[in-house]
Short mmCIF file of C-alpha atoms and ligand atoms in Angstrom, two decimals:
data_model
loop_
_atom_site.label_atom_id
_atom_site.label_comp_id
_atom_site.label_asym_id
_atom_site.label_seq_id
_atom_site.Cartn_x
_atom_site.Cartn_y
_atom_site.Cartn_z
CA MET A 1 121.72 100.55 107.70
CA ARG A 2 118.67 99.90 105.14
CA LYS A 3 117.54 102.07 102.53
CA ILE A 4 114.67 103.16 103.04
CA PHE A 5 112.70 103.87 100.12
CA ILE A 6 109.66 107.17 100.34
CA CYS A 7 106.38 106.52 97.73
CA ALA A 8 106.42 109.20 95.64
CA VAL A 9 102.49 109.46 95.90
CA CYS A 10 102.41 110.11 99.74
CA ASN A 11 105.79 110.53 101.00
CA LEU A 12 105.81 107.50 103.43
CA PRO A 13 107.54 104.66 103.81
CA GLU A 14 106.87 101.11 101.87
CA GLU A 15 105.33 100.07 105.19
CA LYS A 16 103.38 102.65 105.96
CA CYS A 17 101.77 103.50 102.58
CA THR A 18 98.29 102.70 101.91
CA CYS A 19 97.92 103.57 98.67
CA ASP A 20 96.57 101.57 95.19
CA ARG A 21 99.87 99.44 94.64
CA TYR A 22 100.25 97.88 90.90
CA CYS A 23 102.93 98.26 88.14
CA THR A 24 103.54 101.78 87.19
CA PHE A 25 104.41 100.24 83.91
CA CYS A 26 102.28 97.39 82.82
CA ARG A 27 99.05 98.04 86.25
CA ASN A 28 100.17 94.68 87.39
CA THR A 29 99.10 93.87 91.13
CA TYR A 30 101.25 90.60 91.31
CA SER A 31 103.90 90.61 93.84
CA VAL A 32 104.24 94.77 93.76
CA ARG A 33 107.33 96.59 95.57
CA LEU A 34 108.61 99.69 96.13
CA ALA A 35 110.97 101.00 94.28
CA GLU A 36 113.99 103.36 94.33
CA ASP A 37 112.26 106.07 92.53
CA GLY A 38 109.33 106.35 95.02
CA GLN A 39 106.59 104.28 92.20
CA TYR A 40 105.77 100.37 92.43
CA TYR A 41 106.60 98.13 89.94
CA CYS A 42 105.31 94.38 90.01
CA ARG A 43 108.72 91.37 89.44
CA ASP A 44 108.73 90.99 86.39
CA CYS A 45 109.29 94.55 85.49
CA ARG A 46 111.62 95.03 88.35
CA GLU A 47 113.96 91.93 86.62
CA ALA A 48 113.83 93.89 83.51
CA CYS A 49 114.39 97.29 84.23
CA ASP A 50 117.07 95.94 87.22
CA TYR A 51 114.78 98.21 90.05
CA LYS A 52 116.20 97.28 93.55
CA VAL A 53 113.35 96.92 96.36
CA GLN A 54 114.06 98.08 99.91
CA GLU A 55 115.61 95.43 101.68
CA ASP A 56 113.34 93.46 103.77
CA ALA A 57 114.23 93.80 107.95
ZN1 ZN B 101 101.59 105.67 98.92
ZN1 ZN B 102 104.81 95.55 85.70
#
């Protein structure tokens, strides 16, 4: 079973979330994905902090 991460703002999974997506740390909008804590992070910040994103089906 794959984990479903839920957006902390709207309580919807990433594929249903329609929030403005930008990195919580640096406000970047490039390659932003939802992480386990329900916040969005860009690729650089995810790699720097070792955040996991939801696995694609
Ligand atoms: Zn959302
Ligand atoms: Zn960032």
